[in-house]
Amino acid sequence: MTQRQRPPTMQDVAERAGVSRALVSLVMRDAPNVSVARRAAVRKAAAELDYRPNAAARSLAERRSNTIGVVVNDLHNTFFADVIDGIHEVAMGNGYRLLLNTAWRTDDDELKAIEAFLEYRVDAIVVLGPRAAGEKLELAGSSVPLVAVGSITPGVDVVVNDDERGSELVVEYLVDLGHRRIVHIDGGGGGGASRRSVGFVNAMERHGLDPFVVPGDFTESSGAAAMSKLLKAGEPPTAVFAANDLAAVGALDELTKAGFDVPGDVSVVGYDNTAIAALSHIGLTTINQPRREMGRQTMELALDRLDQGRKAAVTRVVTPELVVRRTTAAI
Amino acid sequence: MTQRQRPPTMQDVAERAGVSRALVSLVMRDAPNVSVARRAAVRKAAAELDYRPNAAARSLAERRSNTIGVVVNDLHNTFFADVIDGIHEVAMGNGYRLLLNTAWRTDDDELKAIEAFLEYRVDAIVVLGPRAAGEKLELAGSSVPLVAVGSITPGVDVVVNDDERGSELVVEYLVDLGHRRIVHIDGGGGGGASRRSVGFVNAMERHGLDPFVVPGDFTESSGAAAMSKLLKAGEPPTAVFAANDLAAVGALDELTKAGFDVPGDVSVVGYDNTAIAALSHIGLTTINQPRREMGRQTMELALDRLDQGRKAAVTRVVTPELVVRRTTAAI
DNA sequence: CCCAGTTGTTGGAGCGCTCCAAATGGTTTA
DNA sequence: TAAACCATTTGGAGCGCTCCAACAACTGGG
């Protein structure tokens, strides 16, 4: 078993460059007031030794890590990839680096991931699609800025899209196309599901239409099941609005199988504008959330607490927009 | 601007519990030979103070971080989510925690992410879908165990599926179905693309068939473009094997638009068994890579270097399998 | 009843870095 | 020519933890 050699330290660089440890520290941090000659000598020595500052020692001494911890609840959900791009953009611009941690769709994992970040003493924590109860997050948020994205979580900073407005956009669009019998397949207890449902009901009633909602749970199979039940129940709706794209695809599939033409006979709309919706083979009309922008705002909220010392929890609501593709048509 | 209060340290816990700092350390690490009474007293004090060990201080003192750094090249690609599950499973079982970092599909980001992990002094690094040149990775791998997943990278440990075998499975299956005119839409320079192509050519020749390959690049649009060109060129193939699922869906779409029935007129096969392939609306026949297993093996390679001190680079090849869905049929 | 052997507990050194007060040395000013 | 000033440089004291040698308090055997 070979002994892995100890990585070089600041001391090693200092000796090789013939200066003090403190001077090396100054150079590594690009501090001013270091003579050009010394700076060059230190850089040279560092390069020759392949020196790399020890992040642990640095955080310990600085008493801050300059990193933001991001808890990604579901790596399979690409929704968050764009959000992370936005977070990354702003974080980098402010001298922070990102560290991610996954949770496997359970409260417990999520809290464990947060716990790990607290041990690392990250400067702020972002939870994408939180599952854990608000109080738990709020507790964690008491020792470090914490922002939740995608689900409204009391007691902490939140960034979400306006689900009610999204549903409203869908209803208005469908009504404009002449649809009257519109059904909503809801998302059960999933994030934002209830607000999408409420938005649907309100918008329908505002138009004097009957808001028919059938249960679902954000999965393809639930969308298919709901559609199948709907078709069996007699006179089918002329438009179906599913709580997310996956359920919409399930419904779409069921309609096709039953011999209906989409959008000729029935229009179908989803929510989230995932990659699936964009597949030209599917071309699903859906609602887009400005994910990257959500990421930016998330980071802004964190920076706001970090730099301005804001204490009160804030909620930022971004505006969704309709993306028309090929599963919707006038009646 | 409110002053965030300093988190409690081991010293604080020690004072509150009326013991020494060292004893608290022993309790936190679940060391044996600590009396039941003291252990309880320390745990109580720690809980009351909401004490959390400082990971930076710990890594510094232990001279190891007990964490594995995972570089995820493309968060949008869910392929790696399952791999990470496998890595996580083995890592947890061996007392390591995971930390992720994203790279945005460029060499530079990837190397920066690796660099960051080196500064954190992670115990091992895993690169999912490496882009950077082998020498660079090899260099990084000289100071810490490094495993590459998905692309063959000289000089470092690698876990990949047997792409040639995967292509062979496809050809054999299609030939068994009676197909003779089979076209491969390749993946350009993407990971594994060339081996898939080679496997296709070899298998076709073994069957005495003419291996026709058209260029592509792993995207939906390239699949559509290739298919469109193929259709214009006259007598269409009876089967199309695309280098990945996305390209296969592009081809599928183009065929449908052109009025061909899939699988009645033409069979289509993809590669990777992504979530898209599994959508019942698509039901793409494809090749599955045992992703979770790949994750496990990845971690095993890392542990092998960590615990056994292995130095020579090793490549682990896992076996792909055919997943038959509804885009293929006998001719 | 003493010494060896256990089991439990402790202070101190040290991990690699930053920060600070103080030292250095060259220049300018009175 | 001495004093005052400036830009640089430096040693030392931590940051919060682990590890180790040493110590304390018991136990049991001869």
XYZ file of C-alpha atoms (C1' of nucleotides) in Angstrom:
722
model
C 0.000 0.000 0.000
C 1.654 3.106 -1.264
C 1.749 6.142 0.947
C -0.006 9.065 -0.713
C 2.325 11.981 -0.222
C 1.174 14.979 1.747
C 0.109 17.813 -0.525
C 2.355 20.883 -0.331
C 1.382 23.562 2.161
C 1.824 27.265 2.277
C 4.928 26.702 4.330
C 6.482 24.659 1.543
C 5.761 27.376 -0.974
C 7.157 30.014 1.380
C 10.425 28.164 1.833
C 10.891 27.548 -1.857
C 10.185 31.185 -2.662
C 12.333 32.407 0.211
C 9.577 34.428 1.865
C 7.343 34.129 4.884
C 4.161 32.092 5.114
C 2.127 35.254 5.527
C 3.416 36.678 2.275
C 2.344 33.559 0.420
C -1.074 33.957 1.947
C -1.257 37.530 0.687
C -0.298 36.480 -2.811
C -2.764 33.620 -2.907
C -5.529 36.020 -1.984
C -4.390 38.616 -4.514
C -3.891 41.186 -1.815
C -2.498 44.603 -2.779
C 0.779 45.936 -1.403
C 2.909 43.021 -2.421
C 5.930 43.847 -4.549
C 5.899 42.591 -8.100
C 9.077 40.613 -7.620
C 7.843 38.723 -4.570
C 4.493 38.101 -6.091
C 6.105 36.524 -9.119
C 8.467 34.463 -6.991
C 5.615 33.102 -4.921
C 3.512 32.300 -7.960
C 6.426 30.507 -9.525
C 7.129 28.437 -6.436
C 3.446 27.585 -6.078
C 3.217 26.452 -9.676
C 6.343 24.349 -9.392
C 5.018 22.561 -6.343
C 1.536 22.288 -7.829
C 0.348 23.969 -4.671
C -3.358 24.228 -4.009
C -4.704 26.059 -0.957
C -6.491 23.802 1.503
C -10.127 24.869 1.478
C -10.800 23.398 4.906
C -7.987 25.330 6.539
C -9.047 28.454 4.762
C -12.683 28.231 5.842
C -11.592 27.513 9.342
C -9.389 30.557 9.522
C -11.689 32.850 7.609
C -14.705 31.580 9.481
C -16.659 31.430 6.260
C -16.607 29.037 3.367
C -17.586 31.253 0.461
C -19.767 28.464 -0.758
C -23.482 28.047 -1.219
C -25.014 24.650 -0.541
C -27.732 23.550 -2.934
C -29.981 20.643 -1.997
C -31.402 19.039 -5.128
C -34.342 16.958 -4.161
C -34.657 15.009 -7.342
C -31.816 14.687 -9.776
C -34.139 13.015 -12.240
C -36.119 16.184 -12.522
C -34.334 18.384 -15.024
C -36.520 21.282 -14.019
C -33.918 22.236 -11.478
C -30.962 22.082 -13.832
C -31.878 25.458 -15.296
C -32.581 26.898 -11.873
C -29.104 25.857 -10.842
C -27.672 27.583 -13.892
C -29.266 30.793 -12.671
C -28.028 30.313 -9.126
C -24.567 29.559 -10.410
C -24.480 32.652 -12.563
C -25.172 35.018 -9.684
C -23.122 33.069 -7.159
C -20.011 33.148 -9.331
C -20.471 36.846 -9.939
C -20.329 37.383 -6.196
C -17.380 35.212 -5.361
C -19.250 32.173 -4.130
C -18.875 28.646 -5.346
C -21.643 26.078 -5.403
C -21.794 22.675 -3.811
C -24.679 20.323 -4.485
C -26.163 17.565 -2.446
C -29.004 15.263 -3.400
C -31.915 14.087 -1.394
C -33.906 11.129 -2.561
C -37.365 12.545 -2.473
C -37.785 12.056 1.262
C -37.910 14.496 4.170
C -35.268 12.594 5.968
C -32.705 12.717 3.202
C -33.415 16.346 2.688
C -32.783 17.222 6.298
C -29.641 15.104 6.275
C -28.372 16.979 3.263
C -29.082 20.287 4.963
C -27.387 19.050 8.084
C -24.281 18.161 6.101
C -24.156 21.657 4.669
C -24.485 23.151 8.117
C -21.482 21.112 9.208
C -19.555 22.444 6.272
C -20.558 25.896 7.435
C -21.744 26.945 3.997
C -22.709 30.592 3.842
C -26.226 29.925 2.584
C -28.440 26.995 1.691
C -30.834 26.639 -1.221
C -33.399 23.856 -1.204
C -34.842 22.980 -4.582
C -38.317 21.514 -4.292
C -38.411 21.130 -0.496
C -40.329 18.214 0.983
C -39.640 18.683 4.650
C -42.026 20.469 6.924
C -41.701 24.220 7.097
C -40.735 24.311 10.753
C -37.754 22.085 10.167
C -36.520 24.273 7.362
C -37.198 27.361 9.357
C -35.107 25.951 12.168
C -32.214 25.231 9.837
C -32.727 28.665 8.355
C -32.202 30.266 11.722
C -28.481 29.622 11.629
C -27.846 30.394 7.978
C -29.763 32.055 5.119
C -32.012 29.457 3.503
C -34.049 29.827 0.338
C -36.671 27.354 -0.852
C -37.457 27.083 -4.552
C -40.616 25.663 -6.020
C -42.761 25.101 -2.974
C -44.189 27.675 -0.655
C -42.598 27.018 2.717
C -43.581 29.220 5.632
C -40.837 30.874 7.622
C -38.116 30.872 4.978
C -37.376 32.796 1.808
C -39.186 31.369 -1.179
C -39.033 31.644 -4.961
C -41.972 30.217 -6.881
C -43.886 30.789 -10.047
C -47.443 32.032 -9.880
C -49.271 28.752 -10.321
C -52.709 30.333 -10.157
C -51.756 32.735 -12.881
C -50.386 29.850 -14.957
C -53.685 28.007 -14.755
C -55.492 31.177 -15.588
C -53.380 31.592 -18.726
C -54.343 28.104 -19.818
C -58.048 28.615 -19.230
C -58.088 31.945 -21.023
C -56.273 30.506 -23.978
C -58.575 27.502 -24.230
C -61.683 29.606 -23.828
C -60.448 31.924 -26.554
C -60.135 28.874 -28.775
C -63.794 28.186 -28.121
C -63.491 25.425 -25.549
C -66.174 25.147 -22.893
C -65.882 21.646 -21.504
C -62.413 21.813 -19.966
C -61.171 19.288 -17.447
C -58.253 19.630 -15.081
C -56.245 16.579 -14.014
C -54.730 17.743 -10.776
C -51.412 16.959 -9.135
C -52.521 15.633 -5.767
C -50.183 16.779 -3.018
C -47.249 17.685 -5.267
C -45.554 21.075 -5.146
C -47.833 23.786 -6.496
C -50.556 21.296 -7.390
C -53.207 22.798 -5.184
C -52.534 26.314 -6.399
C -52.761 25.191 -10.008
C -56.064 23.593 -9.194
C -57.365 26.680 -7.422
C -56.280 28.859 -10.304
C -58.130 26.607 -12.713
C -61.335 26.646 -10.717
C -61.288 30.407 -10.252
C -60.600 31.114 -13.897
C -63.330 28.751 -15.060
C -65.858 30.290 -12.729
C -64.914 33.745 -13.854
C -65.879 32.632 -17.335
C -69.098 31.130 -16.072
C -67.905 27.629 -16.870
C -68.145 24.465 -14.873
C -64.713 23.632 -13.369
C -64.355 19.895 -13.531
C -61.321 18.493 -11.696
C -60.215 14.859 -11.631
C -57.524 13.568 -9.286
C -54.002 12.727 -10.406
C -50.507 12.805 -8.975
C -48.033 14.304 -11.446
C -47.191 10.948 -13.062
C -47.693 9.716 -16.583
C -49.760 6.776 -15.414
C -52.035 8.952 -13.320
C -52.649 11.124 -16.351
C -53.507 8.091 -18.425
C -55.760 6.664 -15.716
C -57.621 9.927 -15.272
C -58.128 10.260 -19.010
C -59.315 6.701 -19.336
C -61.866 7.200 -16.595
C -62.990 10.401 -18.246
C -63.504 8.695 -21.575
C -65.489 5.882 -20.023
C -67.677 8.348 -18.183
C -69.322 9.415 -21.397
C -69.159 12.709 -23.252
C -65.450 13.611 -23.233
C -64.226 17.137 -22.652
C -62.931 19.148 -25.599
C -59.849 20.156 -23.659
C -57.722 18.646 -20.914
C -55.356 20.633 -18.733
C -53.008 18.400 -16.759
C -51.138 19.649 -13.690
C -47.789 18.810 -15.271
C -46.295 17.656 -18.552
C -45.872 14.062 -17.541
C -49.542 13.661 -16.699
C -50.402 15.474 -19.919
C -48.403 12.975 -21.929
C -50.229 10.162 -20.164
C -53.537 11.703 -21.108
C -52.332 12.303 -24.638
C -51.368 8.701 -25.018
C -54.700 7.462 -23.730
C -56.571 9.735 -26.111
C -54.558 8.533 -29.074
C -55.129 4.916 -28.123
C -58.873 5.540 -27.857
C -58.842 6.856 -31.397
C -59.215 10.535 -30.660
C -57.311 13.055 -32.655
C -55.235 15.586 -30.760
C -55.793 18.447 -31.237
C -58.596 17.755 -33.712
C -61.007 16.236 -31.222
C -59.418 17.138 -27.920
C -56.807 19.705 -26.920
C -54.227 18.871 -24.268
C -52.158 21.262 -22.143
C -49.437 20.506 -19.615
C -47.428 22.531 -17.115
C -43.678 23.099 -16.645
C -42.409 23.042 -20.204
C -40.068 20.144 -19.615
C -37.841 18.681 -22.301
C -40.537 16.111 -22.969
C -43.026 18.785 -23.954
C -40.546 20.169 -26.426
C -39.954 16.872 -28.237
C -41.288 17.484 -31.687
C -42.879 14.065 -31.600
C -45.018 15.340 -28.750
C -45.137 19.120 -29.159
C -47.119 19.730 -26.035
C -48.684 23.115 -25.339
C -47.687 23.961 -21.794
C -46.813 26.632 -19.254
C -43.214 27.700 -18.903
C -41.662 28.806 -15.663
C -38.686 31.171 -16.040
C -36.338 28.740 -14.366
C -33.063 30.485 -14.871
C -34.573 33.702 -13.622
C -35.864 31.832 -10.600
C -32.318 30.719 -9.924
C -31.038 34.264 -10.136
C -33.665 35.555 -7.765
C -32.934 32.720 -5.368
C -29.334 33.766 -5.136
C -30.322 37.390 -4.803
C -32.446 36.585 -1.789
C -29.543 34.747 -0.216
C -27.121 37.596 -0.921
C -29.611 40.014 0.492
C -29.526 38.221 3.831
C -25.788 37.778 3.668
C -24.895 41.343 2.792
C -27.786 43.408 4.045
C -28.621 41.277 7.034
C -32.300 41.073 6.211
C -34.101 38.903 8.759
C -37.746 38.686 7.666
C -38.744 35.908 5.292
C -39.587 37.029 1.776
C -41.454 35.369 -1.083
C -40.631 36.126 -4.693
C -43.233 35.183 -7.248
C -42.239 34.964 -10.899
C -44.619 35.043 -13.816
C -45.299 31.937 -15.897
C -46.045 32.078 -19.595
C -47.933 30.024 -22.105
C -45.994 28.050 -24.701
C -48.234 27.052 -27.584
C -47.245 23.961 -29.512
C -49.270 21.429 -31.395
C -51.629 19.766 -28.941
C -54.134 22.583 -28.872
C -56.525 23.917 -31.499
C -59.742 25.836 -31.859
C -62.863 23.814 -31.534
C -27.075 44.461 10.064
C -27.478 41.818 12.671
C -24.451 39.927 13.823
C -24.861 36.241 13.179
C -23.786 34.570 16.377
C -20.852 32.211 16.377
C -21.977 28.589 16.298
C -21.130 26.620 19.446
C -17.833 24.765 19.480
C -16.639 21.628 21.155
C -15.282 23.784 23.936
C -18.752 25.166 24.651
C -20.196 21.687 24.839
C -17.361 20.541 27.078
C -17.908 23.353 29.551
C -21.626 22.812 29.690
C -21.208 19.084 30.237
C -18.400 19.600 32.732
C -15.871 17.511 30.862
C -12.814 18.085 28.711
C -12.790 19.009 25.057
C -11.175 15.677 24.201
C -13.988 13.747 25.811
C -16.541 15.579 23.726
C -14.537 14.693 20.658
C -14.628 11.021 21.659
C -18.377 11.094 22.130
C -19.007 12.853 18.834
C -17.046 10.171 17.068
C -18.791 7.369 18.945
C -15.531 6.113 20.322
C -15.595 3.187 22.768
C -14.296 3.487 26.318
C -16.435 6.401 27.348
C -18.558 5.886 30.435
C -22.296 5.804 29.885
C -22.869 8.714 32.231
C -20.408 11.040 30.528
C -21.601 10.036 27.111
C -25.146 10.944 28.042
C -24.072 14.207 29.633
C -22.168 15.221 26.517
C -25.003 14.275 24.196
C -27.399 16.265 26.305
C -25.219 19.343 26.349
C -24.658 19.074 22.600
C -28.375 18.819 21.944
C -29.151 21.758 24.179
C -26.648 23.934 22.389
C -27.676 22.595 18.986
C -24.021 21.796 18.508
C -22.831 20.636 15.129
C -19.216 19.608 14.528
C -17.357 21.879 12.149
C -16.560 19.789 9.071
C -13.702 22.048 8.014
C -11.939 21.761 11.355
C -12.509 18.053 11.357
C -11.068 17.480 7.888
C -8.134 19.632 8.754
C -7.324 17.670 11.869
C -8.102 14.266 10.408
C -6.325 15.094 7.196
C -9.130 13.501 5.239
C -12.607 14.686 4.421
C -14.531 11.430 4.214
C -16.245 12.813 1.188
C -16.297 11.866 -2.458
C -16.531 14.638 -5.023
C -18.737 13.921 -8.010
C -18.469 16.110 -11.093
C -21.725 16.001 -13.021
C -21.076 17.249 -16.487
C -24.627 17.777 -17.508
C -27.390 18.126 -14.985
C -29.911 18.050 -17.803
C -28.932 14.513 -18.588
C -30.827 12.260 -16.213
C -28.689 9.350 -17.255
C -26.342 10.214 -14.441
C -28.997 10.453 -11.766
C -29.195 6.683 -11.501
C -25.435 6.357 -11.599
C -25.260 8.743 -8.675
C -27.775 6.622 -6.797
C -25.419 3.684 -7.173
C -22.406 5.707 -6.111
C -24.306 7.039 -3.138
C -25.363 3.582 -2.043
C -21.816 2.253 -1.833
C -20.354 5.494 -0.520
C -22.783 5.658 2.390
C -22.136 2.031 3.212
C -18.473 2.872 3.601
C -18.776 6.014 5.646
C -18.331 8.526 2.863
C -20.610 11.366 1.997
C -21.096 12.749 -1.479
C -20.651 16.249 -2.748
C -21.622 17.213 -6.274
C -20.385 19.894 -8.568
C -21.619 20.720 -12.031
C -19.723 21.515 -15.135
C -21.465 23.115 -18.029
C -20.474 20.817 -20.788
C -17.076 22.379 -21.274
C -13.558 21.185 -20.499
C -12.839 24.299 -18.629
C -15.743 24.050 -16.227
C -14.974 20.444 -15.678
C -11.389 21.105 -14.722
C -12.492 23.961 -12.492
C -14.909 21.670 -10.698
C -12.169 19.102 -10.208
C -9.861 21.811 -8.978
C -12.419 22.873 -6.394
C -12.680 19.333 -5.126
C -8.930 19.090 -4.855
C -8.942 22.204 -2.714
C -11.549 20.625 -0.486
C -9.236 17.643 -0.242
C -11.976 15.164 -1.077
C -10.847 11.578 -0.743
C -11.765 10.643 -4.301
C -13.221 12.244 -7.401
C -15.736 10.812 -9.835
C -16.261 12.466 -13.201
C -19.509 11.630 -14.923
C -19.228 11.946 -18.673
C -15.780 13.565 -18.808
C -15.039 16.036 -21.580
C -11.557 17.112 -20.691
C -8.515 15.568 -22.267
C -7.230 12.398 -20.688
C -3.895 13.876 -19.681
C -5.563 16.573 -17.645
C -7.672 14.065 -15.798
C -4.713 11.798 -15.336
C -2.809 14.660 -13.793
C -5.609 15.403 -11.365
C -5.858 11.692 -10.711
C -2.264 11.589 -9.607
C -3.054 13.292 -6.333
C -6.324 11.556 -5.547
C -8.234 8.511 -6.848
C -10.254 9.554 -9.891
C -12.832 7.501 -11.736
C -14.373 8.455 -15.078
C -17.828 7.184 -15.968
C -19.233 6.936 -19.459
C -16.263 7.812 -21.599
C -13.069 5.884 -22.008
C -10.331 8.114 -20.683
C -6.766 6.864 -20.781
C -4.748 6.946 -17.597
C -7.587 6.887 -15.102
C -10.065 4.329 -13.820
C -13.080 4.004 -16.066
C -16.567 2.508 -15.901
C -18.416 2.178 -19.189
C -20.933 -0.032 -20.846
C -19.885 -2.200 -23.753
C -21.083 -0.029 -26.610
C -19.963 -2.433 -29.290
C -21.890 -5.210 -27.644
C -24.927 -2.944 -27.392
C -24.879 -2.282 -31.112
C -24.405 -5.959 -31.742
C -27.504 -6.733 -29.691
C -29.494 -4.320 -31.813
C -28.253 -5.725 -35.104
C -28.889 -9.301 -34.046
C -32.365 -8.488 -32.887
C -33.242 -6.624 -36.082
C -31.759 -9.354 -38.268
C -33.764 -11.956 -36.376
C -36.843 -9.908 -37.176
C -35.965 -10.234 -40.827
C -34.457 -6.807 -41.453
C -31.672 -6.479 -43.991
C -31.538 -2.817 -44.905
C -30.519 -1.346 -41.525
C -29.117 2.139 -41.159
C -27.175 3.569 -38.254
C -27.413 7.272 -37.399
C -24.208 7.849 -35.488
C -23.378 10.146 -32.587
C -20.494 12.135 -34.005
C -17.879 12.773 -31.363
C -20.115 12.146 -28.366
C -19.149 9.708 -25.613
C -19.254 6.142 -26.851
C -20.487 7.187 -30.277
C -17.585 5.786 -32.206
C -17.717 2.456 -30.420
C -21.414 2.139 -31.086
C -20.708 2.790 -34.709
C -17.893 0.261 -34.853
C -20.066 -2.319 -33.159
C -22.769 -1.731 -35.719
C -20.431 -2.087 -38.670
C -18.835 -5.228 -37.307
C -22.110 -6.908 -36.511
C -23.581 -6.071 -39.899
C -20.559 -7.424 -41.699
C -20.655 -10.569 -39.633
C -24.139 -11.079 -41.015
C -22.966 -10.338 -44.522
C -25.007 -7.134 -44.616
C -24.100 -3.729 -45.876
C -23.433 -1.401 -42.907
C -24.807 1.982 -43.871
C -23.945 4.787 -41.453
C -25.178 8.375 -41.662
C -23.757 11.168 -39.515
C -25.559 12.631 -36.517
C -24.678 14.147 -33.166
C -26.846 12.755 -30.395
C -29.546 15.424 -30.784
C -33.164 15.158 -31.762
C -32.721 17.499 -34.682
C -29.748 15.600 -36.028
C -31.825 12.428 -35.937
C -34.595 14.137 -37.842
C -32.202 15.627 -40.369
C -30.506 12.302 -40.987
C -33.837 10.568 -41.436
C -35.098 13.223 -43.764
C -32.024 12.920 -45.949
C -32.411 9.159 -45.927
C -36.000 9.372 -47.094
C -35.161 11.762 -49.864
C -32.348 9.525 -51.023
C -34.816 6.963 -52.265
C -35.523 3.460 -51.057
C -35.736 3.833 -47.248
C -34.254 1.293 -44.863
C -36.558 -1.098 -43.052
C -34.862 -0.355 -39.768
C -33.042 2.605 -38.223
C -30.687 2.343 -35.286
C -29.853 5.732 -33.802
C -26.853 6.288 -31.542
C -29.055 7.526 -28.726
C -32.707 7.882 -27.782
C -32.942 11.539 -28.591
C -31.777 11.043 -32.156
C -34.104 8.049 -32.419
C -37.058 10.214 -31.442
C -36.040 12.741 -34.068
C -35.992 9.997 -36.686
C -39.285 8.632 -35.422
C -40.904 11.995 -35.760
C -39.621 12.496 -39.283
C -40.892 9.063 -40.314
C -44.333 9.742 -38.892
C -44.493 13.090 -40.652
C -43.538 11.449 -43.932
C -46.450 9.082 -43.537
C -44.535 5.962 -42.630
C -45.881 3.637 -40.001
C -43.589 2.717 -37.141
C -43.064 -0.163 -36.693
C -45.227 -1.280 -39.623
C -43.030 0.156 -42.356
C -39.860 0.983 -40.500
C -38.473 -0.117 -37.132
C -36.590 2.350 -34.947
C -34.136 1.613 -32.133
C -32.371 4.007 -29.781
C -29.657 3.713 -27.161
C -29.556 4.556 -23.437
C -33.103 3.764 -22.345
C -33.779 7.267 -21.115
C -37.058 8.343 -19.573
C -38.138 9.544 -22.996
C -37.881 6.061 -24.440
C -40.090 4.762 -21.683
C -42.904 7.246 -22.302
C -45.779 5.113 -23.416
C -46.544 7.665 -26.073
C -43.184 6.840 -27.589
C -42.376 3.320 -26.437
C -38.963 3.216 -28.026
C -37.038 -0.023 -28.320
C -33.576 0.748 -27.012
C -30.469 -0.454 -25.233
C -30.304 -0.134 -21.483
C -27.129 0.508 -19.549
C -27.150 -0.774 -15.968
C -26.669 2.692 -14.563
C -27.041 2.017 -10.891
C -24.653 -0.878 -11.190
C -22.229 1.394 -12.971
C -22.430 3.732 -10.010
C -21.680 0.928 -7.595
C -18.689 -0.221 -9.584
C -17.435 3.328 -9.825
C -17.384 3.611 -6.083
C -15.782 0.211 -5.759
C -12.917 1.288 -7.966
C -12.422 4.367 -5.830
C -12.508 2.363 -2.605
C -10.091 -0.078 -4.077
C -7.529 2.672 -4.551
C -8.344 4.190 -1.188
C -8.155 1.008 0.846
C -5.934 -1.308 -1.144
C -3.699 1.359 -2.576
C -4.029 0.114 -6.123
C -2.089 2.321 -8.505
C -2.667 0.996 -12.020
C -5.628 2.335 -13.955
C -8.458 -0.125 -14.448
C -11.421 -0.223 -16.810
C -14.682 -1.868 -15.858
C -17.023 -2.724 -18.675
C -20.653 -3.489 -17.891
C -23.044 -5.320 -20.149
C -25.868 -3.503 -21.904
C -29.184 -5.150 -22.643
C -31.921 -4.794 -25.188
C -35.254 -3.332 -24.095
C -37.961 -4.138 -26.598
C -40.887 -1.749 -26.754
C -43.154 -0.806 -29.583
C -41.057 0.775 -32.307
C -39.765 -2.490 -33.694
C -41.488 -5.341 -35.539
C -40.769 -8.190 -37.909
C -40.662 -7.238 -41.528
C -0.807 -4.922 50.210
C 1.782 -3.903 46.137
C 2.218 -3.987 41.272
C 0.530 -4.851 36.745
C -3.297 -4.371 33.810
C -7.650 -2.122 32.479
C -10.730 1.435 31.591
C -11.691 6.380 31.429
C -10.166 11.013 31.026
C -7.234 14.864 30.027
C -3.962 18.613 28.377
C -1.136 19.815 24.668
C 0.586 19.726 20.106
C -0.586 20.245 15.523
C -3.603 20.239 11.014
C -2.944 24.641 7.116
C -4.653 28.766 6.854
C -5.891 34.147 7.945
C -5.430 38.184 10.493
C -3.109 41.513 13.236
C 0.267 44.100 15.408
C 4.779 45.010 14.978
C 9.137 45.162 12.448
C 11.802 46.471 8.302
C 13.887 49.479 5.211
C 13.840 53.037 2.052
C 12.136 58.004 1.239
C 10.685 62.310 2.169
C 10.430 66.298 5.149
C 11.671 69.714 8.699
C 20.758 64.875 10.137
C 17.011 63.306 12.749
C 12.292 62.517 12.587
C 8.328 61.068 10.254
C 6.328 58.533 6.806
C 5.203 55.069 3.662
C 4.882 50.554 1.334
C 6.270 45.818 2.436
C 7.084 41.975 5.082
C 6.886 39.041 9.073
C 6.088 36.208 13.422
C 2.590 34.780 16.336
C -1.920 33.923 17.861
C -5.812 31.874 16.747
C -9.833 29.100 13.899
C -12.235 24.105 15.895
C -11.025 19.810 15.677
C -8.229 14.991 16.298
C -4.593 12.402 18.081
C -1.362 10.959 21.443
C 1.100 10.352 25.462
C 0.308 10.639 30.078
C -2.409 10.389 33.983
C -6.168 8.821 37.254
C -8.958 5.484 39.151
C -10.129 0.827 39.567
C -9.560 -4.103 39.260
C -7.583 -8.524 40.366
C -3.663 -11.763 41.241
C 0.301 -13.180 43.727
